[in-house]
Short mmCIF file of C-alpha atoms in Angstrom, two decimals:
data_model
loop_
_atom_site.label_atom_id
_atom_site.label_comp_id
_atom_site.label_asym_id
_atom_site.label_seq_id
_atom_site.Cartn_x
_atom_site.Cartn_y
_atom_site.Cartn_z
CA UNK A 1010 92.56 116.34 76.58
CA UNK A 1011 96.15 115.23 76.39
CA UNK A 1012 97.84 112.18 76.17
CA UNK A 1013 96.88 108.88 78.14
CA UNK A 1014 99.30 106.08 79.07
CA UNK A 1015 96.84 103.87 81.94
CA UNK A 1016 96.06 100.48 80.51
CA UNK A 1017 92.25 99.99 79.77
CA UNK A 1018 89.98 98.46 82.14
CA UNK A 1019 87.86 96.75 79.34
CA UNK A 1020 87.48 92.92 79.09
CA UNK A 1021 90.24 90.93 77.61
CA UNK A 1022 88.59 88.39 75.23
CA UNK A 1023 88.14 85.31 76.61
CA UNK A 1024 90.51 82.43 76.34
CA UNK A 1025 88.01 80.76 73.75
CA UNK A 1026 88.48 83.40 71.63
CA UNK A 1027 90.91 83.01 67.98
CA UNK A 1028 90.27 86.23 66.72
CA UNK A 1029 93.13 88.63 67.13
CA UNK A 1030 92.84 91.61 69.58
CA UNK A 1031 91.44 94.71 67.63
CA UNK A 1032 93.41 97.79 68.58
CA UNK A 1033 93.14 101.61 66.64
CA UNK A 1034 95.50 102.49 64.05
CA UNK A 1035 98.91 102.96 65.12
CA UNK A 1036 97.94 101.57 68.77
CA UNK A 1037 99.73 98.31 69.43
CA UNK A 1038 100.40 96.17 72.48
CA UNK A 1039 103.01 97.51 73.64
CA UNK A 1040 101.73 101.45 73.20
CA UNK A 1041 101.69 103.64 76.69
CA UNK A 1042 100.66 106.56 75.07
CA UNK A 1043 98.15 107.16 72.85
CA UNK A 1044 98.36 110.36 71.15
CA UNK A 1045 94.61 112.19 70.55
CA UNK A 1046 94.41 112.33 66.46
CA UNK A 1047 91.18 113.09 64.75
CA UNK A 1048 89.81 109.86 64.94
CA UNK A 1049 90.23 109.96 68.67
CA UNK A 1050 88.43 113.10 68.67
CA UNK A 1051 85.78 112.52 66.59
CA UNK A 1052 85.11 109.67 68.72
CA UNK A 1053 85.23 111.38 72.02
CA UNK A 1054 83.18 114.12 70.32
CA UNK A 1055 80.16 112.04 69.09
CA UNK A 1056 79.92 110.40 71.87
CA UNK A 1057 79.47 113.45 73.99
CA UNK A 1058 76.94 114.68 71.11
CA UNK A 1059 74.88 112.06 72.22
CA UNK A 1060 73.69 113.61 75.41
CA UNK A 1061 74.25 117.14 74.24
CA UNK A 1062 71.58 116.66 70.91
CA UNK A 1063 69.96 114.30 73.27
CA UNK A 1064 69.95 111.55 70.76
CA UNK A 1065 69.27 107.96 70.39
CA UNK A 1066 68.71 107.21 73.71
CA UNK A 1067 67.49 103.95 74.41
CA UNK A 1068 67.51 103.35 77.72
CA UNK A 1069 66.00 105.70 81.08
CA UNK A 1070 67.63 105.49 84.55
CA UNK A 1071 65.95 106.91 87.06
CA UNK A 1072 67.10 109.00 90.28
CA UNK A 1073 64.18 110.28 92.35
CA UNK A 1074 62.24 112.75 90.09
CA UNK A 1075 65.49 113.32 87.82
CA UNK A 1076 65.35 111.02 84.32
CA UNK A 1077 68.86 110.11 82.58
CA UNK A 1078 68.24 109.22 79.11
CA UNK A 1079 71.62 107.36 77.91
CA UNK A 1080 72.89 104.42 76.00
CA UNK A 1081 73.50 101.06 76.59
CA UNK A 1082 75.68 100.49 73.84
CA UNK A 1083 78.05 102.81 76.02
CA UNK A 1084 77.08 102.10 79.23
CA UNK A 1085 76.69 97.78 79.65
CA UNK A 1086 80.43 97.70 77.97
CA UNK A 1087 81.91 99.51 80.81
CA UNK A 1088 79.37 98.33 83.98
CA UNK A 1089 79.08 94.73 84.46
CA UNK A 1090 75.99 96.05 87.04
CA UNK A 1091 74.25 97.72 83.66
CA UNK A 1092 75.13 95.28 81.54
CA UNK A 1093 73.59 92.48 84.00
CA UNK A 1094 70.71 94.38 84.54
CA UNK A 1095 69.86 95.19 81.38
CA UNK A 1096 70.61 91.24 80.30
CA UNK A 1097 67.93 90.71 83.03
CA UNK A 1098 65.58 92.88 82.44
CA UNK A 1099 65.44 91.67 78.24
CA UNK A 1100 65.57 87.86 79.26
CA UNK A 1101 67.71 86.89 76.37
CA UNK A 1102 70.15 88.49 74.28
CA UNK A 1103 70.44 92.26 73.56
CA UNK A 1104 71.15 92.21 69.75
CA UNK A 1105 68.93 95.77 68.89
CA UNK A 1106 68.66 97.54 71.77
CA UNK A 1107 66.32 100.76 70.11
CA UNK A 1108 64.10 97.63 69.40
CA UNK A 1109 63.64 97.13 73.41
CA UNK A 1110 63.81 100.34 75.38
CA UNK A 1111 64.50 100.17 79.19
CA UNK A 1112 63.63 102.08 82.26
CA UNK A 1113 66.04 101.10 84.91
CA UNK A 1114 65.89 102.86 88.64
CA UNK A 1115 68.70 103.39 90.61
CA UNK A 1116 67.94 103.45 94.12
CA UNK A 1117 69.56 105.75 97.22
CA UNK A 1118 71.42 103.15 98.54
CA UNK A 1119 73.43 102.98 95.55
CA UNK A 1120 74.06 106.77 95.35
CA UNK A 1121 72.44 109.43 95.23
CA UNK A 1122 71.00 111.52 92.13
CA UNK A 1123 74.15 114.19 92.05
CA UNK A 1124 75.99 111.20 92.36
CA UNK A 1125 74.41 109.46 88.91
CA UNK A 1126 75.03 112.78 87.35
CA UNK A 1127 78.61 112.78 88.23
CA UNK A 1128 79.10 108.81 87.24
CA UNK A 1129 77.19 109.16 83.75
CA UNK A 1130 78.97 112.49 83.16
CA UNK A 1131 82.49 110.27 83.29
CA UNK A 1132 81.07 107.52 81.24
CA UNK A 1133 80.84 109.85 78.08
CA UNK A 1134 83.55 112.35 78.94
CA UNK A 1135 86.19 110.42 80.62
CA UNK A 1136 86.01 113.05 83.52
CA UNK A 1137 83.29 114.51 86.43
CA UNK A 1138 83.49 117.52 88.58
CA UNK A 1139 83.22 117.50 92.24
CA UNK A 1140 81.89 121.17 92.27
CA UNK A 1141 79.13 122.86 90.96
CA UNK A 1142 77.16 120.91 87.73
CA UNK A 1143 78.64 118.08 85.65
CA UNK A 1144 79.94 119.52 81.91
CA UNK A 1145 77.27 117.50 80.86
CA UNK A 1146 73.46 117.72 81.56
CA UNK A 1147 70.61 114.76 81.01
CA UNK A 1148 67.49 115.13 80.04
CA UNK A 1149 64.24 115.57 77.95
CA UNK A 1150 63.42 118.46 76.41
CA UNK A 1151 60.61 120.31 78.77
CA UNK A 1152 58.13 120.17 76.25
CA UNK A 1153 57.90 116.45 75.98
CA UNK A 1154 54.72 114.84 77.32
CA UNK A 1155 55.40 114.60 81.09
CA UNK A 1156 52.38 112.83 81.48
CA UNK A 1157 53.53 110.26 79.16
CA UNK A 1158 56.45 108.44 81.52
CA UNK A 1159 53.63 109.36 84.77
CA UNK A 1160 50.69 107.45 83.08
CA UNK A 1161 52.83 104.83 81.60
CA UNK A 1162 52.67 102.96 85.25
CA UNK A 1163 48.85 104.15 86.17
CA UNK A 1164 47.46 102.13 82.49
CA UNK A 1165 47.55 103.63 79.17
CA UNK A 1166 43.67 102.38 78.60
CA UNK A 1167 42.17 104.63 81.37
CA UNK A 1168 43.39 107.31 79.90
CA UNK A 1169 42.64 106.27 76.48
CA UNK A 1170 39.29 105.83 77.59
CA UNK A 1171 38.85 109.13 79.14
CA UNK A 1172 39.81 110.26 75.27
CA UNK A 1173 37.13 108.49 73.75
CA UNK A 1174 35.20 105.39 74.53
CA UNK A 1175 35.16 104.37 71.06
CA UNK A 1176 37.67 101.19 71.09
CA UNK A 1177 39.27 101.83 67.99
CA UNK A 1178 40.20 105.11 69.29
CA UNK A 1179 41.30 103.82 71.90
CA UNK A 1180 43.66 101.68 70.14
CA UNK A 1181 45.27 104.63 68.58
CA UNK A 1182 45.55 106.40 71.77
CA UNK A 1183 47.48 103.65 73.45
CA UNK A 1184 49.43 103.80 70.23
CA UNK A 1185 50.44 107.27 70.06
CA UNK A 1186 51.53 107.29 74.24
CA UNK A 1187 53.79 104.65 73.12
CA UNK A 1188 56.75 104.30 75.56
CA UNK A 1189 58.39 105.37 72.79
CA UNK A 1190 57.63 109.25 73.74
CA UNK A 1191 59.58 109.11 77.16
CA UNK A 1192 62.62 109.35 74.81
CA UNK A 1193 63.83 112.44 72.56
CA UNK A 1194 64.50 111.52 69.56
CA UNK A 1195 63.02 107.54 69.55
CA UNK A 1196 59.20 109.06 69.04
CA UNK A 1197 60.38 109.20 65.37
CA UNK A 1198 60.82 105.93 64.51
CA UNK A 1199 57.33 104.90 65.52
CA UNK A 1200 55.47 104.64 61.72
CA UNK A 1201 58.21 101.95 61.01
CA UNK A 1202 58.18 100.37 64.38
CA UNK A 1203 55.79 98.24 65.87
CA UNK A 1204 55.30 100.20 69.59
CA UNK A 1205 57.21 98.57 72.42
CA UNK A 1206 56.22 98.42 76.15
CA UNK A 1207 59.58 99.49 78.15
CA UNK A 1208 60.93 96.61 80.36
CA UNK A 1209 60.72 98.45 83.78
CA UNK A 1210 63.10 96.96 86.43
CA UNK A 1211 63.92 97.96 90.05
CA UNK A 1212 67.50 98.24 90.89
CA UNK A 1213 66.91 98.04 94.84
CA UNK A 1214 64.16 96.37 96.19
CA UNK A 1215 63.29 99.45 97.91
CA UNK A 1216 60.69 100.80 95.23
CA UNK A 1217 60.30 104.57 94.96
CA UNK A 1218 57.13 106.44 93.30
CA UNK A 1219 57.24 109.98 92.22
CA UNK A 1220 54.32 112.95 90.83
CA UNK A 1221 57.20 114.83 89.69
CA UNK A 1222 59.47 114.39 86.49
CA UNK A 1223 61.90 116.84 86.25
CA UNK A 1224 64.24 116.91 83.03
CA UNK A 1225 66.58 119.03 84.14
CA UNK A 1226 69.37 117.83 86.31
CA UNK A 1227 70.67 120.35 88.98
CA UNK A 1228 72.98 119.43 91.59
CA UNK A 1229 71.25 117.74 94.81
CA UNK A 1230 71.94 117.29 98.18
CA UNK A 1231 75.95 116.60 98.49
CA UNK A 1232 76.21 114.23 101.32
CA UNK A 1233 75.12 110.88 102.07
CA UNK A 1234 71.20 110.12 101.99
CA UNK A 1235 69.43 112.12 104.51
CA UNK A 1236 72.10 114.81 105.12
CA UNK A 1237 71.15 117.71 106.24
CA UNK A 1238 74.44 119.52 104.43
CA UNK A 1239 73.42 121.84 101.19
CA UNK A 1240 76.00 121.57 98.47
CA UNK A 1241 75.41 125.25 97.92
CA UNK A 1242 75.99 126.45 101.15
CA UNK A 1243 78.85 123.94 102.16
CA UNK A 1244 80.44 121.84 99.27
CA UNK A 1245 82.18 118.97 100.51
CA UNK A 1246 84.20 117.90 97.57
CA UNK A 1247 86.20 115.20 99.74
CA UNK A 1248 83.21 113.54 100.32
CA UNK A 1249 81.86 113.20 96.67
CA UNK A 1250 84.52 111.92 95.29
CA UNK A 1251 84.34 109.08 98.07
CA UNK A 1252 80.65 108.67 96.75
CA UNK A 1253 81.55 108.26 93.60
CA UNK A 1254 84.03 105.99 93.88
CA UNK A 1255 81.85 104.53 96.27
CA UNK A 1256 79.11 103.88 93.32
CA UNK A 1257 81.72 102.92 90.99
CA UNK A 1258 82.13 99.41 93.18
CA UNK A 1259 78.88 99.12 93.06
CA UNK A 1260 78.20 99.70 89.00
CA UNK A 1261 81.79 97.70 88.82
CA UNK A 1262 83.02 100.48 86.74
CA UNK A 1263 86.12 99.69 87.35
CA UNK A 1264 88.33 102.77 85.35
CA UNK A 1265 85.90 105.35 87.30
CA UNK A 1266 87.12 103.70 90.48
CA UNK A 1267 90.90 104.86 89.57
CA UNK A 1268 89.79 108.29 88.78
CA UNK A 1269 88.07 108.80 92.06
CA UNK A 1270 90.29 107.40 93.90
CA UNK A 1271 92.78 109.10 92.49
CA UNK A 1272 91.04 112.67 92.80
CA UNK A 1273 90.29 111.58 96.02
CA UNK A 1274 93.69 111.52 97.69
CA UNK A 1275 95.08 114.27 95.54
CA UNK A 1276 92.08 116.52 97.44
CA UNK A 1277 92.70 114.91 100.70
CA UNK A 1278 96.54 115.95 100.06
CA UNK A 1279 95.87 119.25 99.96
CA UNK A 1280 93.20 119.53 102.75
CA UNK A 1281 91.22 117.52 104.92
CA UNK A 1282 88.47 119.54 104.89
CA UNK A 1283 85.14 117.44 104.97
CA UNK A 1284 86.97 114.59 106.53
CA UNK A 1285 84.64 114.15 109.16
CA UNK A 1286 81.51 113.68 107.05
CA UNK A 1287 84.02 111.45 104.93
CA UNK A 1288 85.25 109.05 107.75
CA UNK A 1289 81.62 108.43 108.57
CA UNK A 1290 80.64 107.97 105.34
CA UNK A 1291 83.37 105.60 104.94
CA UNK A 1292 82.67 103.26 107.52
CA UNK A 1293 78.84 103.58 106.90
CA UNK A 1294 77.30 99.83 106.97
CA UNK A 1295 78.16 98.20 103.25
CA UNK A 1296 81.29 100.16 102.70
CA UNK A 1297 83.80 97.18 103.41
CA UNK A 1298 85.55 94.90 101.59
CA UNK A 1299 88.72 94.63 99.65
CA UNK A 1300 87.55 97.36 97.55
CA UNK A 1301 87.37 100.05 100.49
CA UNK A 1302 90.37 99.02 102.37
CA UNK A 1303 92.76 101.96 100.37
CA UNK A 1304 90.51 104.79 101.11
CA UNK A 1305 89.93 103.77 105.24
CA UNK A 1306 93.85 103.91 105.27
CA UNK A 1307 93.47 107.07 103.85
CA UNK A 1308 91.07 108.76 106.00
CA UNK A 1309 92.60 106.70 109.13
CA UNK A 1310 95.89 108.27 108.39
CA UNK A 1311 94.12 111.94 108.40
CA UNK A 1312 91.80 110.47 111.78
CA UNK A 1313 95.32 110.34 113.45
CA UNK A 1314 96.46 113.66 112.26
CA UNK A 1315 93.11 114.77 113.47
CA UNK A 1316 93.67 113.04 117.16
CA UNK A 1317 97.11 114.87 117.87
CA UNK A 1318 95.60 118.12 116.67
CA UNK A 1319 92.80 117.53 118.61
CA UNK A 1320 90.40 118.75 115.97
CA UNK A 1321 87.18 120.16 116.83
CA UNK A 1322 84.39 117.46 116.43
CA UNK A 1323 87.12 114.40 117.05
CA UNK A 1324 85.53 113.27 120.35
CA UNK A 1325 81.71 113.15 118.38
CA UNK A 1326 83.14 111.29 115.89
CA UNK A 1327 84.73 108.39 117.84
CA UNK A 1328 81.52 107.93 119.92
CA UNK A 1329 79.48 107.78 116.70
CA UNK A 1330 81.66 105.63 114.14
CA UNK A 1331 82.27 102.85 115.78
CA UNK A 1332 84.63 100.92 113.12
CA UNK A 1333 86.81 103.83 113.23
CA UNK A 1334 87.41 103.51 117.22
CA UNK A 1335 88.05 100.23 117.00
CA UNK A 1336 90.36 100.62 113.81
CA UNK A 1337 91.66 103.69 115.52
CA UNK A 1338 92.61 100.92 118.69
CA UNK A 1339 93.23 98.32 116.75
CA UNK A 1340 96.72 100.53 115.32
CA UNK A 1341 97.87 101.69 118.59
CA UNK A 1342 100.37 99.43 119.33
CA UNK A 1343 101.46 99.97 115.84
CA UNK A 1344 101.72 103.90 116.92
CA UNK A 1345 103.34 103.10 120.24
CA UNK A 1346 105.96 100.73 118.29
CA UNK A 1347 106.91 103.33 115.83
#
């Protein structure tokens, strides 16, 4: 970690507010360069603890069969899409969030599993990798009751019943599979806390179901949704770091977006490798808008490059991407001018 001199990309009180800004010691409005003391540290530190002791998590997103435990304390902040969805989800204010677990799904069309991994990984570390797993990994412990998150959406009193038919027992069941147990560490608190159903809310309005809960988060398919590509086999690096800039629009993380970006074209300056998988990705239904216009230039700048070299794969790719043909026409009397 060194020094960092971008401006942050949190909220700037709003102009009803008195109270003077709150900045760290020895940080003032004028700083460019904050220098990484202990308190900085033990900051950046604890938060990464959280995920690494898998602690107070209060709050489940869920990929497919993978399960992200996180917090929203650290999350909403930083995402105006978690931080509305969550506000939804509550109906009202979220004063004590370990009072109101969540379960949140996040569906394909925002990104893909690999994808979350990558975006959550940045939210607690400040960086992600394109290659190979994130520095971080999510998840339950594997001993945790499995069944627990499963039967949570089939009825806890079936199964309760199955226990024992005697209704007081069957009270206690439904109390002990609170939905407390799809968390780590939040089981715990349950002899002090009254048990609390977990406010389940779809993302997309595509739902998803899954038999299988897996804990562990390994790197999935690297492309868009459907591709055929395996990461293992074929990494396209180019291409994930459009995805995840591409699902930093949509969370409206907004300092994510610089750093993908950013790693983006640094990649793409050293090799355009994966550029075809890119340029269709990039002009894939949903990706325009202000916020994609930087990257198109990018990868139409490279699409030229591509046309005079006469790439292998350039013909294909006009007669499937539309957008780009027509952006590609669009410039030629620019080209013919210059």
């Amino acid at each position: 970690m060194g020094a960092c001199n971008s401006k942050s990309d949190l909220p700037s009180p709003s102009p009803s507010t008195t109270a003077p800004t709150i900045n760290p010691y020895k940080v003032t409005k004028d700083t460019r360069k904050i220098e990484l003391n202990t308190s900085f540290r033990t900051l950046y530190f604890g938060n990464i603890s959280l995920i690494q002791e898998n602690k107070y998590a209060d709050m489940v997103l869920i990929s497919g069969s993978d399960r992200y435990p996180v917090h929203r304390a650290l999350i909403c902040p930083r995402s105006r899409f978690f931080a509305a969805a969550c506000a939804e989800a509550i109906e009202g204010p979220d004063h004590y969030s370990p009072g109101s677990p969540l379960k949140l799904e996040i569906d394909d069309s925002i990104c893909s599993s690999d994808v979350l991994a990558a975006v959550l990984t940045f939210l607690y570390t400040l960086d992600y990798v394109s290659s190979g797993p994130q520095v971080l990994t999510f998840g339950l412990p594997e001993d945790e009751a499995v069944e627990s998150d499963v039967e949570s959406d089939c009825g806890e009193e079936e199964r309760a019943q199955q226990d024992d038919g005697d209704k007081e027992d069957e009270d206690d069941a439904e109390m002990s599979e609170s939905e407390f147990d799809t968390f780590s560490d939040l089981g715990a608190v349950r002899s002090s806390t009254p048990p609390q159903m977990m406010v389940t809310r779809m993302i997309s309005p595509t739902p998803r179901s899954s038999s299988t809960r897996s804990f562990q988060i390994a790197m999935a398919t690297r492309g868009s949704p459907g591709s055929e590509q395996d990461p293992s086999e074929a990494p396209n690096e180019l291409l994930f770091h459009f995805q995840v800039y591409r699902a930093a629009v949509l969370l409206d993380i907004t300092s994510l977006q610089d750093v993908a970006k950013e790693k983006f074209k640094r990649y793409l300056g050293r090799s355009n490798e994966g550029i075809l998988a890119c340029i269709q990705e990039a002009y894939r239904e949903g990706n325009e808008g202000e916020a994609f216009k930087d990257i198109r230039k990018e990868v139409m700048a490279e699409g030229k490059r591509m046309r005079t070299y006469k790439k292998q794969g350039w013909n294909d790719l006009v007669r499937s991407v539309p957008g780009f043909a027509a952006d590609m026409l669009q410039r030629e009397p620019d080209a013919r001018a210059g």
